[in-house]
mmCIF file of C-alpha atoms in Angstrom:
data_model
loop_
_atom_site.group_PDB
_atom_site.id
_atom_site.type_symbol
_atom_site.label_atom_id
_atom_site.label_comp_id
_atom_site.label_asym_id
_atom_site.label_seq_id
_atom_site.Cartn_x
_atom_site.Cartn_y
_atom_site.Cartn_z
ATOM 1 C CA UNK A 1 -104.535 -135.692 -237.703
ATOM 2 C CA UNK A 2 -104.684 -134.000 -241.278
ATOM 3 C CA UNK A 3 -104.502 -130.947 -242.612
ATOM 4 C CA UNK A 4 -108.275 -130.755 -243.210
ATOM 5 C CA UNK A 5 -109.164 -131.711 -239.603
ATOM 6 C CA UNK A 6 -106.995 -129.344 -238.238
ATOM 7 C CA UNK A 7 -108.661 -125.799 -237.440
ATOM 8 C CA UNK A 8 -107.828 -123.470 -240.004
ATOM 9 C CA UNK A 9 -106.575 -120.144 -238.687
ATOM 10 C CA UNK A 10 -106.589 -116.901 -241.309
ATOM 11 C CA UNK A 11 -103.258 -114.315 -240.415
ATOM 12 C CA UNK A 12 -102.859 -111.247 -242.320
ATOM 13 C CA UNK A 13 -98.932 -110.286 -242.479
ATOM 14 C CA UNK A 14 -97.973 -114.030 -241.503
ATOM 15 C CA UNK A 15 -94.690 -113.915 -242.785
ATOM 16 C CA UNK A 16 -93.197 -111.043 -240.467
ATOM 17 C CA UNK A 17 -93.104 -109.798 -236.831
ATOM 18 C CA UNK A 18 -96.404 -110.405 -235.146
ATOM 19 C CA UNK A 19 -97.859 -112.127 -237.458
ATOM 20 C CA UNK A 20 -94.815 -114.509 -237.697
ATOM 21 C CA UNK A 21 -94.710 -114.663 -233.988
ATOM 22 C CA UNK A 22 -98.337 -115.470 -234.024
ATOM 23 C CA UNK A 23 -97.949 -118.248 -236.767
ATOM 24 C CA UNK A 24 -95.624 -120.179 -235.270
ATOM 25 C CA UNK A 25 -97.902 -120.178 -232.252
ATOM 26 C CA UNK A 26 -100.561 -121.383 -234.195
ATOM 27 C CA UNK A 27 -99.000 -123.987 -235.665
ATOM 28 C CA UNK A 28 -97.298 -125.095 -232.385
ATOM 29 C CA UNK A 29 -100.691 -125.665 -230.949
ATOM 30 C CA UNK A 30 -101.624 -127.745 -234.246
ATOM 31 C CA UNK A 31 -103.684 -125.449 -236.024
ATOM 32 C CA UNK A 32 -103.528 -124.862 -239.540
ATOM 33 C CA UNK A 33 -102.246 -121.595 -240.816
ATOM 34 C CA UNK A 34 -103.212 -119.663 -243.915
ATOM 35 C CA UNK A 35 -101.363 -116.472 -244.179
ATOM 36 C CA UNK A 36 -102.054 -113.423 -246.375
ATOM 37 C CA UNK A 37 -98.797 -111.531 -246.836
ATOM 38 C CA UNK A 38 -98.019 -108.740 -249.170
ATOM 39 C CA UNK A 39 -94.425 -110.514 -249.850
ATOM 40 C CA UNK A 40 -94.652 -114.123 -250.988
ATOM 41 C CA UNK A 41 -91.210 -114.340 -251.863
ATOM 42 C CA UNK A 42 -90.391 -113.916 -247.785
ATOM 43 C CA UNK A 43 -91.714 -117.356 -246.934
ATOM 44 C CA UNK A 44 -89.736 -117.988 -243.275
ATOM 45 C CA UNK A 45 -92.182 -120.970 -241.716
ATOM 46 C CA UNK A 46 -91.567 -123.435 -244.072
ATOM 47 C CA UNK A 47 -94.410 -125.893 -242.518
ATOM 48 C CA UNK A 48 -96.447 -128.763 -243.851
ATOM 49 C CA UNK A 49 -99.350 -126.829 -242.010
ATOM 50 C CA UNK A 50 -98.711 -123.628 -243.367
ATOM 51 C CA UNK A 51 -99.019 -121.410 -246.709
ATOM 52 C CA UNK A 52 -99.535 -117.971 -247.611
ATOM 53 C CA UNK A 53 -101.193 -116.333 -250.345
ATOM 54 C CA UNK A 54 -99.849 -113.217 -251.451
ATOM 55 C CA UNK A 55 -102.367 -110.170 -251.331
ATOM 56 C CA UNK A 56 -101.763 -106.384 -251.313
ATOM 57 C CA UNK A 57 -103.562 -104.900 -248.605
ATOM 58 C CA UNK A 58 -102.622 -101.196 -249.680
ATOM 59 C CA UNK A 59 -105.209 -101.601 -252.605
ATOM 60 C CA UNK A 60 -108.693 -101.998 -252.035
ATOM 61 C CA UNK A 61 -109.727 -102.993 -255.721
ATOM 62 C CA UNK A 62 -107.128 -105.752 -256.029
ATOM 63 C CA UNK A 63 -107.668 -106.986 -252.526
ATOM 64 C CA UNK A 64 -111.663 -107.478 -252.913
ATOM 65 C CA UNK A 65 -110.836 -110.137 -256.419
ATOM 66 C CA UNK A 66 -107.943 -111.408 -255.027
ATOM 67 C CA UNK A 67 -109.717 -112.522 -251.071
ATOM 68 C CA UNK A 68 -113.085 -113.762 -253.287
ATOM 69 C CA UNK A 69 -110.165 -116.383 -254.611
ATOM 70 C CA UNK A 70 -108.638 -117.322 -251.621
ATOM 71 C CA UNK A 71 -112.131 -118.039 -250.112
ATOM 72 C CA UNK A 72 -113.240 -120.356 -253.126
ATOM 73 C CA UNK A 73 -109.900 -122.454 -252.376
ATOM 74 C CA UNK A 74 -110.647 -122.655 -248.936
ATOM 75 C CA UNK A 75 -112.958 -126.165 -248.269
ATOM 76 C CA UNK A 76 -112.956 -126.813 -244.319
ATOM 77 C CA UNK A 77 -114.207 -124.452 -241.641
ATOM 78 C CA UNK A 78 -112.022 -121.648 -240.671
ATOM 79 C CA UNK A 79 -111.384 -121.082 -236.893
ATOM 80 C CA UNK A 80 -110.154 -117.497 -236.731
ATOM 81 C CA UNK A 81 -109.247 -114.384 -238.569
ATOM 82 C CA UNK A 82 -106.501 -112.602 -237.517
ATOM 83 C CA UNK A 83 -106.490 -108.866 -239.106
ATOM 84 C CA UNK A 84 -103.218 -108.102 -238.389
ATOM 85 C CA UNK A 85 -101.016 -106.799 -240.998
ATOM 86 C CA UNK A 86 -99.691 -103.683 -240.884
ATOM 87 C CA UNK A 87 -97.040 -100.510 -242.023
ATOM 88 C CA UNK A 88 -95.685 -97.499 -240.891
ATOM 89 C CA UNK A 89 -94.813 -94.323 -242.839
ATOM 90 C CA UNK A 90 -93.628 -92.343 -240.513
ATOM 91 C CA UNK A 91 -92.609 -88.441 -240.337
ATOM 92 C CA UNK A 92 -94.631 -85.254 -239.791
ATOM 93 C CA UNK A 93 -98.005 -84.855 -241.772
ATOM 94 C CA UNK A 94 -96.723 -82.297 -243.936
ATOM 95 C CA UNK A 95 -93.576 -84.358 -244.748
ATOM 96 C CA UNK A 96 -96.325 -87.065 -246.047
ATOM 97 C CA UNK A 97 -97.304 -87.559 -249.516
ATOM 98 C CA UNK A 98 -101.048 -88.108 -250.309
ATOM 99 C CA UNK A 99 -99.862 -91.815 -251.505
ATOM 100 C CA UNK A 100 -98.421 -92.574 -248.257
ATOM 101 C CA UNK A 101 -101.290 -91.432 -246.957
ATOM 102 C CA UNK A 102 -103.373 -93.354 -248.412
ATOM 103 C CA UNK A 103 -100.848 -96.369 -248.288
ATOM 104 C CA UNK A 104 -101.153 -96.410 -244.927
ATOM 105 C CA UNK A 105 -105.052 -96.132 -244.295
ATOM 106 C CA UNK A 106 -105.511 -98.715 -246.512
ATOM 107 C CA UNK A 107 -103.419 -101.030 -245.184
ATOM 108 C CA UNK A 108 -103.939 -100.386 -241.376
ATOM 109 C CA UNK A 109 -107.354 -100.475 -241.541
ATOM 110 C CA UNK A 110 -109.520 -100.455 -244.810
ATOM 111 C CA UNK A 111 -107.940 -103.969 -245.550
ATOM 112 C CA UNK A 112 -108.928 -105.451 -242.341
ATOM 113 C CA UNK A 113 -112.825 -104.001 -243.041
ATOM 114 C CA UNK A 114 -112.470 -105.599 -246.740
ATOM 115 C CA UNK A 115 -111.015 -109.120 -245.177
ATOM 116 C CA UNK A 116 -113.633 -109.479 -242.721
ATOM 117 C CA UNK A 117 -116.460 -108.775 -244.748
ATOM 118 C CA UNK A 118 -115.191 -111.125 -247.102
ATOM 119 C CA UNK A 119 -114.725 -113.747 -244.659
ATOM 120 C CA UNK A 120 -118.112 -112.633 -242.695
ATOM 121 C CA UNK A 121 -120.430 -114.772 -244.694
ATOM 122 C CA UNK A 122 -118.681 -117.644 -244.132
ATOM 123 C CA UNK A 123 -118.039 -117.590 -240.481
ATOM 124 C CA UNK A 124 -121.953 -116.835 -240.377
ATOM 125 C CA UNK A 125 -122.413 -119.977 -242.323
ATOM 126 C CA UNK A 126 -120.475 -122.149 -240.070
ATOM 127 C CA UNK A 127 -121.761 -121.035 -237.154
ATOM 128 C CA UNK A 128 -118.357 -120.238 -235.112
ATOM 129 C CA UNK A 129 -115.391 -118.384 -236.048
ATOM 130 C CA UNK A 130 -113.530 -115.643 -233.929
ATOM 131 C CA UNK A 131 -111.974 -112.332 -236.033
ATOM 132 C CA UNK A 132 -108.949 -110.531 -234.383
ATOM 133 C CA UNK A 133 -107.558 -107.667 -234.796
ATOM 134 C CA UNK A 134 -104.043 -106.326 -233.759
ATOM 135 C CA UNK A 135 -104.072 -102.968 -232.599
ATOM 136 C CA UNK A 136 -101.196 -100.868 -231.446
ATOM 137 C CA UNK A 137 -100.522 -98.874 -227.847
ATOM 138 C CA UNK A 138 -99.598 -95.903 -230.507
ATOM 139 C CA UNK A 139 -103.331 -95.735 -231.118
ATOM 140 C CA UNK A 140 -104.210 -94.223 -227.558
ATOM 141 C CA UNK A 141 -101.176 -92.632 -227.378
ATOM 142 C CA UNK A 142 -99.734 -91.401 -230.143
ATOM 143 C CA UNK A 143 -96.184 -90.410 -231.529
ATOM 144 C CA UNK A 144 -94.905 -87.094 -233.043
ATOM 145 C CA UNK A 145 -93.863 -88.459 -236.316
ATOM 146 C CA UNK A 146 -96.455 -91.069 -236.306
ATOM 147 C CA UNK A 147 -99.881 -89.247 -236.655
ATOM 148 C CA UNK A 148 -101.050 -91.379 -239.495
ATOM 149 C CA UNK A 149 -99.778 -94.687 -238.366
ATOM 150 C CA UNK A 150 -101.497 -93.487 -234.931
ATOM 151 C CA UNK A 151 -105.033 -92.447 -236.930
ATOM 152 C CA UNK A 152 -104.959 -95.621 -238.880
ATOM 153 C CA UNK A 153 -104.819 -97.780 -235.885
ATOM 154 C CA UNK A 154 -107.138 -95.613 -233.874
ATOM 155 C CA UNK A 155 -109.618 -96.220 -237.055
ATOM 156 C CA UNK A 156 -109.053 -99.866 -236.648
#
């Protein structure tokens, strides 16, 4: 089976804990992987069925351009989307600066809302296509030090 008949699954931060745990899933059931990580130099999959374009999900503006690129590379169907990368800044609010802040909002969950309506279209188009999103327990529950990480993934 080739590459292009494989089904093509979309992971945001593919290169690192979930996510990586998640690749390697994916591409032990055969599936194709395209990961979107913020570090492209941290490559640890090293698969014929595998590569990752690097994105920075912390900036809206930059994200948009650089996801309308990755979709005009993209020429088979895509199976999933997996919104799940993710950071954590953590400490008291007032110990926060407005950059981490905003660091964290827009990674956690504005960049998930930008990747899937860039990849909404599409999905649309072809009919099929399931989107994902990794949440966290801390969302529910929340953590002293953790009241933004805990808001961004409650937003999510």
């Amino acid at each position: 089976m080739s590459v292009e008949e494989k089904p093509l699954i979309v992971i945001s931060g593919s290169n690192s804990g979930i996510g990586l745990a998640m690749t390697r899933e994916m591409l032990d059931r055969r599936h194709a992987v395209l990961g979107l990580v913020q570090d492209a130099e941290r490559d640890p999959v090293q698969h014929p069925d595998y590569r990752q374009e690097q994105v920075d999900m912390s900036d809206p503006e930059s994200l948009q351009t650089r996801i309308a690129e990755i979709l005009r590379g993209i020429d088979g169907p895509v199976r999933a989307l997996v919104n799940n990368a993710g950071i954590g800044r953590m400490g008291f609010l007032e110990q926060l600066s407005v950059s981490d802040l905003q660091v964290v909002m827009n990674t956690n969950f504005l960049s998930h809302a930008i990747v899937t309506r860039a990849f909404l279209p599409l999905l649309k188009r072809q009919g099929y296509g399931d989107i994902v999103f990794t949440g966290s327990e801390s969302a529910l529950s929340g953590t002293r030090q953790g009241s933004v990480y805990c808001a961004s993934k409650f937003a999510m």
